[in-house]
Structure formats: C-alpha cells, structure tokens
Amino acid sequence: MTGVRPLTAEDTVLVAGGRGLVGRALLRRLAQRGVKRVLAPPRQELDLRDPVAVARWFSTHRPTVVLMAAGTVGGILANAERPAEFLRDNLAMAVAVVDAAHQHGVRRLLYLGSSCIYPRDAPQPMAEECLLTGPLEQTNEGYALAKISGIKLCQAYRRQYGCDFIAAMPTNLYGPGDNFSAEGSHVIPGMMRRFYEARERGERRLVVWGSGRVRREFLHVDDLADACLFLLDRYSGESHINVGTGVDVTIQELAEAMRELVAPGLEIEFDPSKPDGTPRKLLDCSRIHAMGWKARISLRVGLRQTYEWFQDALGKGAVRL
Ligand code: GDP
C-alpha cells in the first residue's frame, strides 16, 4: 500500500504490555526481525494508567513505534466480577499511551483490541463494519467499551492530528506464557489446567464450565504477533483490522481435543450454571486475507505446543497449581 512507512531496524519500539501473552510474542517476533531497540518496561517501572508517568517515560526514551498490547485482561468470570477495573484500567491506558505517542511524535502506533468489541448478536462471521451496530455481551461490556474507545482514539488522533495510528482486533488468543490461573484465565489455559489436575488426582470425570455449545475461534499468539508486524508494514488506514483464523469450534469440541492431549479417557460433563458468554464469535478476516496474510498455526498444533510449554513451566516453577 502506498504511503505506509514500514518498521525498520533503526526504530525504537515500545511494546506496552511486554510481559503479557501478546507482548512476549511480539518481543520474539521483533527479535526475529532484527529490531534492536525494543523497550518493554514492566508494570513496576511504568504504570501505563498514569498519564504523567507515561508522558515522562516517552520524553526520556523517545520511542518511534508503539505496539499497544497492554491491558487488564481475563476470562469470562474475571470480566463479570471486576467490570470497573476492566473498564477503568483499559480506558486509562489507552488515553495515556495514545496521547503520549502523539505528543512525542511517535511515527506509527498499533493498538490491539479484541473480538468482544462486536455486538453480542452480530451476524457471523463479524466484519469490521458491524462495530457499534447493536448491544454488547454483558459479561465483558466494560472491557469491550474500553477497547472500542481505544480504536476510536486512534481514529480521532489520525483525523485531528494526522497521526499514523492503526488498530488490530484479534480473536480469542492462546499460547505459551498465558495466564493459567484457575478462575481468572481464558478457556484454553483454564481448561488445560483443569484437565491436568484431574489426571494428576486420578479423577474419572471433569466438569467443564457452560453448556459446551457456544462457539469460539482461537488464534495462536505467534500468529497474532506475525499479523501485527505485517500490518505495520502494509497498512495505514482508519478502520481497525480483524485478525483470526476463519475457523471456530464449539467448547465441547475444544474440551474433546484437550482431553485427547492431556487426559485421555476422562469423562466430560458440562455445568450450565456457569456463564456461556456470547453464543458465537467468529471474525470475518477478508480484509487481512486480501492484503496477503493468513494464520499458519492450526489449533491442534498450537494446543500441543502450549501444553508442552505448560508442562515445562510447571517443572521450572514458573506456573504453580
Ligand atoms: P469469552 O470468549 O470472553 O467468553 O472468554 P473465555 O475464554 O473466558 O470463555 C469462553 C467459553 O469457554 C465460555 O463459554 C466459558 O463458559 C467456556 N469455558 C469452559 N471451561 C472454561 C474454563 O475453564 N475457563 C474459562 N475462562 N472458560 C471456560
């Protein structure tokens, strides 16, 4: 695309949220790409919700490119129980980072959202245009509103100040380095942990949250990191861009694949008293496909690789049960 100023080895890149699932994948991808000046300050060093601290950090370190992967994140229960934190923290981080990027002349910024920005009953697969065409899913409304505001901030700064800020909306993510906590995590790490624990305890049956009938699309985080760099190289425009695989599965199918991998023979039972969330969340990825990008890691391969990472992390004490 004309007018796009790709990432170069000379850029100083800030990966905001560099210690998280997405941030760490971005750091791996940037290293492969040969970008040498990559900064990923930990939370203790820079509270991204604090606009004064963020502005000070930008004036000291002078990043030229920003990848905004920071956020207060969590699975369906965490979102439902802590809506104020999800809304407040994510809004504050978006405002602080986008504004500092503008004030300090950052030449490219990529803001990362989530497929939960789309209306609960959006037609499937969900195209970029269906944003703000209907009510949101209640269980993650706070998070979704903050992420929608982040996209709109990038658009507004582009229109008013000419900033080259873009936004990408990934579908449900998973991969090495995920949060494997029992309650606050997303379905893949949460379920992987439960299957593992059930097997270790010699149990015969595992109770899985929800009806098992809702559908989700899962993207390996290394595919997302690849898509982010691809977009920085090829895309400059107002619209956010969906990033997914184009394939979704039911939670029951996911549970069966997980059983095969972690605990063959275990009986699976569903607990419909736990929230199901949105009935289906499949992204329409025609735009990024038309630009020439496609996800490469299948769910089967990605789950196996994530499970290997999980076992290794358990062995090293990096993940505790
Ligand atoms: P969502 O896409 O925002 O709903 O995010 P989640 O990854 O938290 O949940 C996806 C679906 O998986 C929901 O229907 C959950 O009820 C279901 N689910 C089944 N087992 C688990 C689990 O152990 N943890 C989580 N978070 N969800 C689970």
PDB file of N, CA and C in Angstrom, residues 87-168:
ATOM      1  N   LEU A  87     -12.950  -1.764  32.800  1.00  0.00           N
ATOM      2  CA  LEU A  87     -13.287  -0.532  32.076  1.00  0.00           C
ATOM      3  C   LEU A  87     -12.279   0.570  32.402  1.00  0.00           C
ATOM      4  N   ARG A  88     -12.058   0.829  33.692  1.00  0.00           N
ATOM      5  CA  ARG A  88     -11.202   1.943  34.125  1.00  0.00           C
ATOM      6  C   ARG A  88      -9.756   1.763  33.645  1.00  0.00           C
ATOM      7  N   ASP A  89      -9.156   0.621  33.925  1.00  0.00           N
ATOM      8  CA  ASP A  89      -7.735   0.435  33.601  1.00  0.00           C
ATOM      9  C   ASP A  89      -7.492   0.492  32.097  1.00  0.00           C
ATOM     10  N   ASN A  90      -8.346  -0.164  31.340  1.00  0.00           N
ATOM     11  CA  ASN A  90      -8.108  -0.220  29.895  1.00  0.00           C
ATOM     12  C   ASN A  90      -8.349   1.131  29.225  1.00  0.00           C
ATOM     13  N   LEU A  91      -9.339   1.871  29.730  1.00  0.00           N
ATOM     14  CA  LEU A  91      -9.567   3.225  29.207  1.00  0.00           C
ATOM     15  C   LEU A  91      -8.368   4.113  29.525  1.00  0.00           C
ATOM     16  N   ALA A  92      -7.942   4.063  30.794  1.00  0.00           N
ATOM     17  CA  ALA A  92      -6.849   4.942  31.231  1.00  0.00           C
ATOM     18  C   ALA A  92      -5.580   4.650  30.441  1.00  0.00           C
ATOM     19  N   MET A  93      -5.266   3.378  30.212  1.00  0.00           N
ATOM     20  CA  MET A  93      -4.049   3.030  29.469  1.00  0.00           C
ATOM     21  C   MET A  93      -4.123   3.528  28.032  1.00  0.00           C
ATOM     22  N   ALA A  94      -5.293   3.361  27.404  1.00  0.00           N
ATOM     23  CA  ALA A  94      -5.434   3.796  26.006  1.00  0.00           C
ATOM     24  C   ALA A  94      -5.231   5.298  25.912  1.00  0.00           C
ATOM     25  N   VAL A  95      -5.871   6.054  26.800  1.00  0.00           N
ATOM     26  CA  VAL A  95      -5.751   7.518  26.755  1.00  0.00           C
ATOM     27  C   VAL A  95      -4.288   7.932  26.978  1.00  0.00           C
ATOM     28  N   ALA A  96      -3.655   7.362  28.003  1.00  0.00           N
ATOM     29  CA  ALA A  96      -2.289   7.779  28.338  1.00  0.00           C
ATOM     30  C   ALA A  96      -1.313   7.459  27.210  1.00  0.00           C
ATOM     31  N   VAL A  97      -1.405   6.258  26.666  1.00  0.00           N
ATOM     32  CA  VAL A  97      -0.415   5.828  25.662  1.00  0.00           C
ATOM     33  C   VAL A  97      -0.651   6.532  24.320  1.00  0.00           C
ATOM     34  N   VAL A  98      -1.895   6.594  23.883  1.00  0.00           N
ATOM     35  CA  VAL A  98      -2.169   7.226  22.584  1.00  0.00           C
ATOM     36  C   VAL A  98      -1.794   8.709  22.640  1.00  0.00           C
ATOM     37  N   ASP A  99      -2.148   9.370  23.730  1.00  0.00           N
ATOM     38  CA  ASP A  99      -1.829  10.798  23.795  1.00  0.00           C
ATOM     39  C   ASP A  99      -0.314  11.037  23.881  1.00  0.00           C
ATOM     40  N   ALA A 100       0.383  10.236  24.681  1.00  0.00           N
ATOM     41  CA  ALA A 100       1.844  10.416  24.772  1.00  0.00           C
ATOM     42  C   ALA A 100       2.486  10.149  23.415  1.00  0.00           C
ATOM     43  N   ALA A 101       1.974   9.164  22.686  1.00  0.00           N
ATOM     44  CA  ALA A 101       2.526   8.855  21.362  1.00  0.00           C
ATOM     45  C   ALA A 101       2.366  10.068  20.443  1.00  0.00           C
ATOM     46  N   HIS A 102       1.222  10.704  20.524  1.00  0.00           N
ATOM     47  CA  HIS A 102       1.008  11.915  19.707  1.00  0.00           C
ATOM     48  C   HIS A 102       1.927  13.049  20.155  1.00  0.00           C
ATOM     49  N   GLN A 103       1.947  13.313  21.468  1.00  0.00           N
ATOM     50  CA  GLN A 103       2.739  14.450  21.987  1.00  0.00           C
ATOM     51  C   GLN A 103       4.227  14.297  21.689  1.00  0.00           C
ATOM     52  N   HIS A 104       4.695  13.031  21.611  1.00  0.00           N
ATOM     53  CA  HIS A 104       6.138  12.828  21.438  1.00  0.00           C
ATOM     54  C   HIS A 104       6.504  12.360  20.035  1.00  0.00           C
ATOM     55  N   GLY A 105       5.605  12.574  19.083  1.00  0.00           N
ATOM     56  CA  GLY A 105       5.934  12.369  17.672  1.00  0.00           C
ATOM     57  C   GLY A 105       6.191  10.928  17.255  1.00  0.00           C
ATOM     58  N   VAL A 106       5.538   9.956  17.925  1.00  0.00           N
ATOM     59  CA  VAL A 106       5.668   8.545  17.523  1.00  0.00           C
ATOM     60  C   VAL A 106       5.144   8.412  16.086  1.00  0.00           C
ATOM     61  N   ARG A 107       5.911   7.745  15.207  1.00  0.00           N
ATOM     62  CA  ARG A 107       5.509   7.757  13.790  1.00  0.00           C
ATOM     63  C   ARG A 107       4.496   6.682  13.428  1.00  0.00           C
ATOM     64  N   ARG A 108       4.489   5.548  14.173  1.00  0.00           N
ATOM     65  CA  ARG A 108       3.461   4.525  13.944  1.00  0.00           C
ATOM     66  C   ARG A 108       3.026   3.966  15.299  1.00  0.00           C
ATOM     67  N   LEU A 109       1.736   3.722  15.453  1.00  0.00           N
ATOM     68  CA  LEU A 109       1.244   3.067  16.672  1.00  0.00           C
ATOM     69  C   LEU A 109       0.239   2.011  16.233  1.00  0.00           C
ATOM     70  N   LEU A 110       0.366   0.829  16.829  1.00  0.00           N
ATOM     71  CA  LEU A 110      -0.615  -0.236  16.572  1.00  0.00           C
ATOM     72  C   LEU A 110      -1.314  -0.535  17.896  1.00  0.00           C
ATOM     73  N   TYR A 111      -2.621  -0.330  17.902  1.00  0.00           N
ATOM     74  CA  TYR A 111      -3.420  -0.569  19.102  1.00  0.00           C
ATOM     75  C   TYR A 111      -4.108  -1.925  18.958  1.00  0.00           C
ATOM     76  N   LEU A 112      -4.026  -2.723  20.023  1.00  0.00           N
ATOM     77  CA  LEU A 112      -4.651  -4.051  19.953  1.00  0.00           C
ATOM     78  C   LEU A 112      -5.939  -4.106  20.751  1.00  0.00           C
ATOM     79  N   GLY A 113      -6.990  -4.574  20.125  1.00  0.00           N
ATOM     80  CA  GLY A 113      -8.286  -4.713  20.795  1.00  0.00           C
ATOM     81  C   GLY A 113      -8.632  -6.167  20.971  1.00  0.00           C
ATOM     82  N   SER A 114      -9.892  -6.479  20.710  1.00  0.00           N
ATOM     83  CA  SER A 114     -10.365  -7.845  20.945  1.00  0.00           C
ATOM     84  C   SER A 114     -11.681  -8.034  20.197  1.00  0.00           C
ATOM     85  N   SER A 115     -11.990  -9.283  19.850  1.00  0.00           N
ATOM     86  CA  SER A 115     -13.223  -9.522  19.092  1.00  0.00           C
ATOM     87  C   SER A 115     -14.476  -9.293  19.938  1.00  0.00           C
ATOM     88  N   CYS A 116     -14.322  -9.094  21.262  1.00  0.00           N
ATOM     89  CA  CYS A 116     -15.515  -8.843  22.092  1.00  0.00           C
ATOM     90  C   CYS A 116     -16.055  -7.433  21.908  1.00  0.00           C
ATOM     91  N   ILE A 117     -15.412  -6.623  21.065  1.00  0.00           N
ATOM     92  CA  ILE A 117     -15.926  -5.269  20.786  1.00  0.00           C
ATOM     93  C   ILE A 117     -17.215  -5.319  19.968  1.00  0.00           C
ATOM     94  N   TYR A 118     -17.467  -6.440  19.312  1.00  0.00           N
ATOM     95  CA  TYR A 118     -18.618  -6.509  18.406  1.00  0.00           C
ATOM     96  C   TYR A 118     -19.901  -6.830  19.161  1.00  0.00           C
ATOM     97  N   PRO A 119     -21.064  -6.416  18.582  1.00  0.00           N
ATOM     98  CA  PRO A 119     -22.331  -6.688  19.272  1.00  0.00           C
ATOM     99  C   PRO A 119     -22.525  -8.181  19.521  1.00  0.00           C
ATOM    100  N   ARG A 120     -23.178  -8.492  20.635  1.00  0.00           N
ATOM    101  CA  ARG A 120     -23.409  -9.879  21.025  1.00  0.00           C
ATOM    102  C   ARG A 120     -24.073 -10.679  19.900  1.00  0.00           C
ATOM    103  N   ASP A 121     -25.053 -10.067  19.242  1.00  0.00           N
ATOM    104  CA  ASP A 121     -25.789 -10.814  18.216  1.00  0.00           C
ATOM    105  C   ASP A 121     -25.393 -10.398  16.803  1.00  0.00           C
ATOM    106  N   ALA A 122     -24.138 -10.029  16.632  1.00  0.00           N
ATOM    107  CA  ALA A 122     -23.667  -9.608  15.304  1.00  0.00           C
ATOM    108  C   ALA A 122     -23.751 -10.781  14.336  1.00  0.00           C
ATOM    109  N   PRO A 123     -24.054 -10.487  13.042  1.00  0.00           N
ATOM    110  CA  PRO A 123     -24.050 -11.561  12.049  1.00  0.00           C
ATOM    111  C   PRO A 123     -22.651 -12.173  11.951  1.00  0.00           C
ATOM    112  N   GLN A 124     -22.601 -13.485  11.777  1.00  0.00           N
ATOM    113  CA  GLN A 124     -21.314 -14.201  11.749  1.00  0.00           C
ATOM    114  C   GLN A 124     -20.970 -14.584  10.315  1.00  0.00           C
ATOM    115  N   PRO A 125     -19.714 -14.567   9.924  1.00  0.00           N
ATOM    116  CA  PRO A 125     -18.581 -14.021  10.660  1.00  0.00           C
ATOM    117  C   PRO A 125     -18.673 -12.502  10.754  1.00  0.00           C
ATOM    118  N   MET A 126     -18.036 -11.914  11.774  1.00  0.00           N
ATOM    119  CA  MET A 126     -18.207 -10.492  12.071  1.00  0.00           C
ATOM    120  C   MET A 126     -17.193  -9.642  11.308  1.00  0.00           C
ATOM    121  N   ALA A 127     -17.722  -8.777  10.443  1.00  0.00           N
ATOM    122  CA  ALA A 127     -16.847  -7.892   9.659  1.00  0.00           C
ATOM    123  C   ALA A 127     -16.574  -6.624  10.464  1.00  0.00           C
ATOM    124  N   GLU A 128     -15.549  -5.912  10.085  1.00  0.00           N
ATOM    125  CA  GLU A 128     -15.149  -4.681  10.778  1.00  0.00           C
ATOM    126  C   GLU A 128     -16.313  -3.698  10.868  1.00  0.00           C
ATOM    127  N   GLU A 129     -17.178  -3.677   9.836  1.00  0.00           N
ATOM    128  CA  GLU A 129     -18.273  -2.694   9.780  1.00  0.00           C
ATOM    129  C   GLU A 129     -19.346  -2.921  10.825  1.00  0.00           C
ATOM    130  N   CYS A 130     -19.386  -4.099  11.454  1.00  0.00           N
ATOM    131  CA  CYS A 130     -20.502  -4.319  12.390  1.00  0.00           C
ATOM    132  C   CYS A 130     -20.229  -3.726  13.774  1.00  0.00           C
ATOM    133  N   LEU A 131     -19.116  -3.022  13.928  1.00  0.00           N
ATOM    134  CA  LEU A 131     -18.845  -2.336  15.198  1.00  0.00           C
ATOM    135  C   LEU A 131     -19.954  -1.320  15.477  1.00  0.00           C
ATOM    136  N   LEU A 132     -20.442  -1.296  16.717  1.00  0.00           N
ATOM    137  CA  LEU A 132     -21.450  -0.330  17.177  1.00  0.00           C
ATOM    138  C   LEU A 132     -22.783  -0.429  16.433  1.00  0.00           C
ATOM    139  N   THR A 133     -23.144  -1.627  16.013  1.00  0.00           N
ATOM    140  CA  THR A 133     -24.450  -1.794  15.367  1.00  0.00           C
ATOM    141  C   THR A 133     -25.453  -2.478  16.292  1.00  0.00           C
ATOM    142  N   GLY A 134     -25.075  -2.764  17.542  1.00  0.00           N
ATOM    143  CA  GLY A 134     -26.014  -3.413  18.461  1.00  0.00           C
ATOM    144  C   GLY A 134     -25.430  -3.527  19.847  1.00  0.00           C
ATOM    145  N   PRO A 135     -26.250  -3.983  20.830  1.00  0.00           N
ATOM    146  CA  PRO A 135     -25.773  -4.089  22.217  1.00  0.00           C
ATOM    147  C   PRO A 135     -24.651  -5.112  22.379  1.00  0.00           C
ATOM    148  N   LEU A 136     -23.782  -4.845  23.380  1.00  0.00           N
ATOM    149  CA  LEU A 136     -22.634  -5.721  23.648  1.00  0.00           C
ATOM    150  C   LEU A 136     -23.033  -6.886  24.548  1.00  0.00           C
ATOM    151  N   GLU A 137     -22.179  -7.909  24.577  1.00  0.00           N
ATOM    152  CA  GLU A 137     -22.345  -9.009  25.521  1.00  0.00           C
ATOM    153  C   GLU A 137     -22.114  -8.453  26.942  1.00  0.00           C
ATOM    154  N   GLN A 138     -23.018  -8.774  27.868  1.00  0.00           N
ATOM    155  CA  GLN A 138     -22.950  -8.209  29.221  1.00  0.00           C
ATOM    156  C   GLN A 138     -21.716  -8.650  30.000  1.00  0.00           C
ATOM    157  N   THR A 139     -21.286  -9.917  29.831  1.00  0.00           N
ATOM    158  CA  THR A 139     -20.209 -10.425  30.685  1.00  0.00           C
ATOM    159  C   THR A 139     -18.880  -9.688  30.484  1.00  0.00           C
ATOM    160  N   ASN A 140     -18.696  -9.046  29.310  1.00  0.00           N
ATOM    161  CA  ASN A 140     -17.427  -8.321  29.142  1.00  0.00           C
ATOM    162  C   ASN A 140     -17.636  -6.918  28.600  1.00  0.00           C
ATOM    163  N   GLU A 141     -18.749  -6.309  29.005  1.00  0.00           N
ATOM    164  CA  GLU A 141     -19.089  -4.995  28.457  1.00  0.00           C
ATOM    165  C   GLU A 141     -18.038  -3.929  28.784  1.00  0.00           C
ATOM    166  N   GLY A 142     -17.534  -3.939  30.021  1.00  0.00           N
ATOM    167  CA  GLY A 142     -16.558  -2.918  30.427  1.00  0.00           C
ATOM    168  C   GLY A 142     -15.304  -2.987  29.569  1.00  0.00           C
ATOM    169  N   TYR A 143     -14.785  -4.186  29.416  1.00  0.00           N
ATOM    170  CA  TYR A 143     -13.581  -4.394  28.604  1.00  0.00           C
ATOM    171  C   TYR A 143     -13.841  -3.957  27.160  1.00  0.00           C
ATOM    172  N   ALA A 144     -14.997  -4.370  26.627  1.00  0.00           N
ATOM    173  CA  ALA A 144     -15.328  -4.055  25.231  1.00  0.00           C
ATOM    174  C   ALA A 144     -15.443  -2.550  25.024  1.00  0.00           C
ATOM    175  N   LEU A 145     -16.098  -1.848  25.961  1.00  0.00           N
ATOM    176  CA  LEU A 145     -16.249  -0.396  25.807  1.00  0.00           C
ATOM    177  C   LEU A 145     -14.888   0.295  25.816  1.00  0.00           C
ATOM    178  N   ALA A 146     -13.992  -0.167  26.684  1.00  0.00           N
ATOM    179  CA  ALA A 146     -12.652   0.431  26.733  1.00  0.00           C
ATOM    180  C   ALA A 146     -11.921   0.186  25.417  1.00  0.00           C
ATOM    181  N   LYS A 147     -12.037  -1.025  24.888  1.00  0.00           N
ATOM    182  CA  LYS A 147     -11.333  -1.348  23.636  1.00  0.00           C
ATOM    183  C   LYS A 147     -11.917  -0.574  22.457  1.00  0.00           C
ATOM    184  N   ILE A 148     -13.254  -0.403  22.445  1.00  0.00           N
ATOM    185  CA  ILE A 148     -13.875   0.401  21.374  1.00  0.00           C
ATOM    186  C   ILE A 148     -13.347   1.838  21.472  1.00  0.00           C
ATOM    187  N   SER A 149     -13.243   2.346  22.697  1.00  0.00           N
ATOM    188  CA  SER A 149     -12.725   3.717  22.875  1.00  0.00           C
ATOM    189  C   SER A 149     -11.294   3.816  22.363  1.00  0.00           C
ATOM    190  N   GLY A 150     -10.500   2.772  22.561  1.00  0.00           N
ATOM    191  CA  GLY A 150      -9.116   2.769  22.078  1.00  0.00           C
ATOM    192  C   GLY A 150      -9.073   2.888  20.554  1.00  0.00           C
ATOM    193  N   ILE A 151      -9.934   2.133  19.883  1.00  0.00           N
ATOM    194  CA  ILE A 151      -9.985   2.215  18.414  1.00  0.00           C
ATOM    195  C   ILE A 151     -10.378   3.630  18.002  1.00  0.00           C
ATOM    196  N   LYS A 152     -11.398   4.151  18.675  1.00  0.00           N
ATOM    197  CA  LYS A 152     -11.901   5.482  18.316  1.00  0.00           C
ATOM    198  C   LYS A 152     -10.860   6.563  18.601  1.00  0.00           C
ATOM    199  N   LEU A 153     -10.073   6.374  19.655  1.00  0.00           N
ATOM    200  CA  LEU A 153      -8.996   7.331  19.938  1.00  0.00           C
ATOM    201  C   LEU A 153      -8.003   7.355  18.776  1.00  0.00           C
ATOM    202  N   CYS A 154      -7.607   6.177  18.314  1.00  0.00           N
ATOM    203  CA  CYS A 154      -6.650   6.115  17.197  1.00  0.00           C
ATOM    204  C   CYS A 154      -7.226   6.818  15.967  1.00  0.00           C
ATOM    205  N   GLN A 155      -8.505   6.584  15.689  1.00  0.00           N
ATOM    206  CA  GLN A 155      -9.146   7.230  14.531  1.00  0.00           C
ATOM    207  C   GLN A 155      -9.184   8.745  14.708  1.00  0.00           C
ATOM    208  N   ALA A 156      -9.556   9.172  15.928  1.00  0.00           N
ATOM    209  CA  ALA A 156      -9.694  10.609  16.178  1.00  0.00           C
ATOM    210  C   ALA A 156      -8.339  11.312  16.068  1.00  0.00           C
ATOM    211  N   TYR A 157      -7.291  10.686  16.600  1.00  0.00           N
ATOM    212  CA  TYR A 157      -5.953  11.298  16.512  1.00  0.00           C
ATOM    213  C   TYR A 157      -5.471  11.316  15.066  1.00  0.00           C
ATOM    214  N   ARG A 158      -5.850  10.308  14.302  1.00  0.00           N
ATOM    215  CA  ARG A 158      -5.498  10.284  12.878  1.00  0.00           C
ATOM    216  C   ARG A 158      -6.187  11.455  12.171  1.00  0.00           C
ATOM    217  N   ARG A 159      -7.506  11.639  12.460  1.00  0.00           N
ATOM    218  CA  ARG A 159      -8.252  12.703  11.781  1.00  0.00           C
ATOM    219  C   ARG A 159      -7.811  14.093  12.211  1.00  0.00           C
ATOM    220  N   GLN A 160      -7.699  14.292  13.523  1.00  0.00           N
ATOM    221  CA  GLN A 160      -7.420  15.649  14.006  1.00  0.00           C
ATOM    222  C   GLN A 160      -5.954  16.033  13.895  1.00  0.00           C
ATOM    223  N   TYR A 161      -5.048  15.070  14.177  1.00  0.00           N
ATOM    224  CA  TYR A 161      -3.625  15.433  14.236  1.00  0.00           C
ATOM    225  C   TYR A 161      -2.780  14.767  13.151  1.00  0.00           C
ATOM    226  N   GLY A 162      -3.413  13.938  12.319  1.00  0.00           N
ATOM    227  CA  GLY A 162      -2.661  13.270  11.249  1.00  0.00           C
ATOM    228  C   GLY A 162      -1.744  12.161  11.747  1.00  0.00           C
ATOM    229  N   CYS A 163      -2.018  11.602  12.939  1.00  0.00           N
ATOM    230  CA  CYS A 163      -1.159  10.532  13.481  1.00  0.00           C
ATOM    231  C   CYS A 163      -1.385   9.233  12.706  1.00  0.00           C
ATOM    232  N   ASP A 164      -0.299   8.506  12.432  1.00  0.00           N
ATOM    233  CA  ASP A 164      -0.440   7.235  11.707  1.00  0.00           C
ATOM    234  C   ASP A 164      -0.645   6.104  12.729  1.00  0.00           C
ATOM    235  N   PHE A 165      -1.810   6.096  13.342  1.00  0.00           N
ATOM    236  CA  PHE A 165      -2.146   5.111  14.363  1.00  0.00           C
ATOM    237  C   PHE A 165      -3.167   4.145  13.774  1.00  0.00           C
ATOM    238  N   ILE A 166      -2.915   2.842  13.927  1.00  0.00           N
ATOM    239  CA  ILE A 166      -3.844   1.831  13.400  1.00  0.00           C
ATOM    240  C   ILE A 166      -4.260   0.879  14.522  1.00  0.00           C
ATOM    241  N   ALA A 167      -5.297   0.081  14.260  1.00  0.00           N
ATOM    242  CA  ALA A 167      -5.784  -0.839  15.295  1.00  0.00           C
ATOM    243  C   ALA A 167      -6.062  -2.212  14.688  1.00  0.00           C
ATOM    244  N   ALA A 168      -5.704  -3.255  15.454  1.00  0.00           N
ATOM    245  CA  ALA A 168      -5.975  -4.633  15.029  1.00  0.00           C
ATOM    246  C   ALA A 168      -6.851  -5.309  16.077  1.00  0.00           C
TER     247      ALA A 168
END
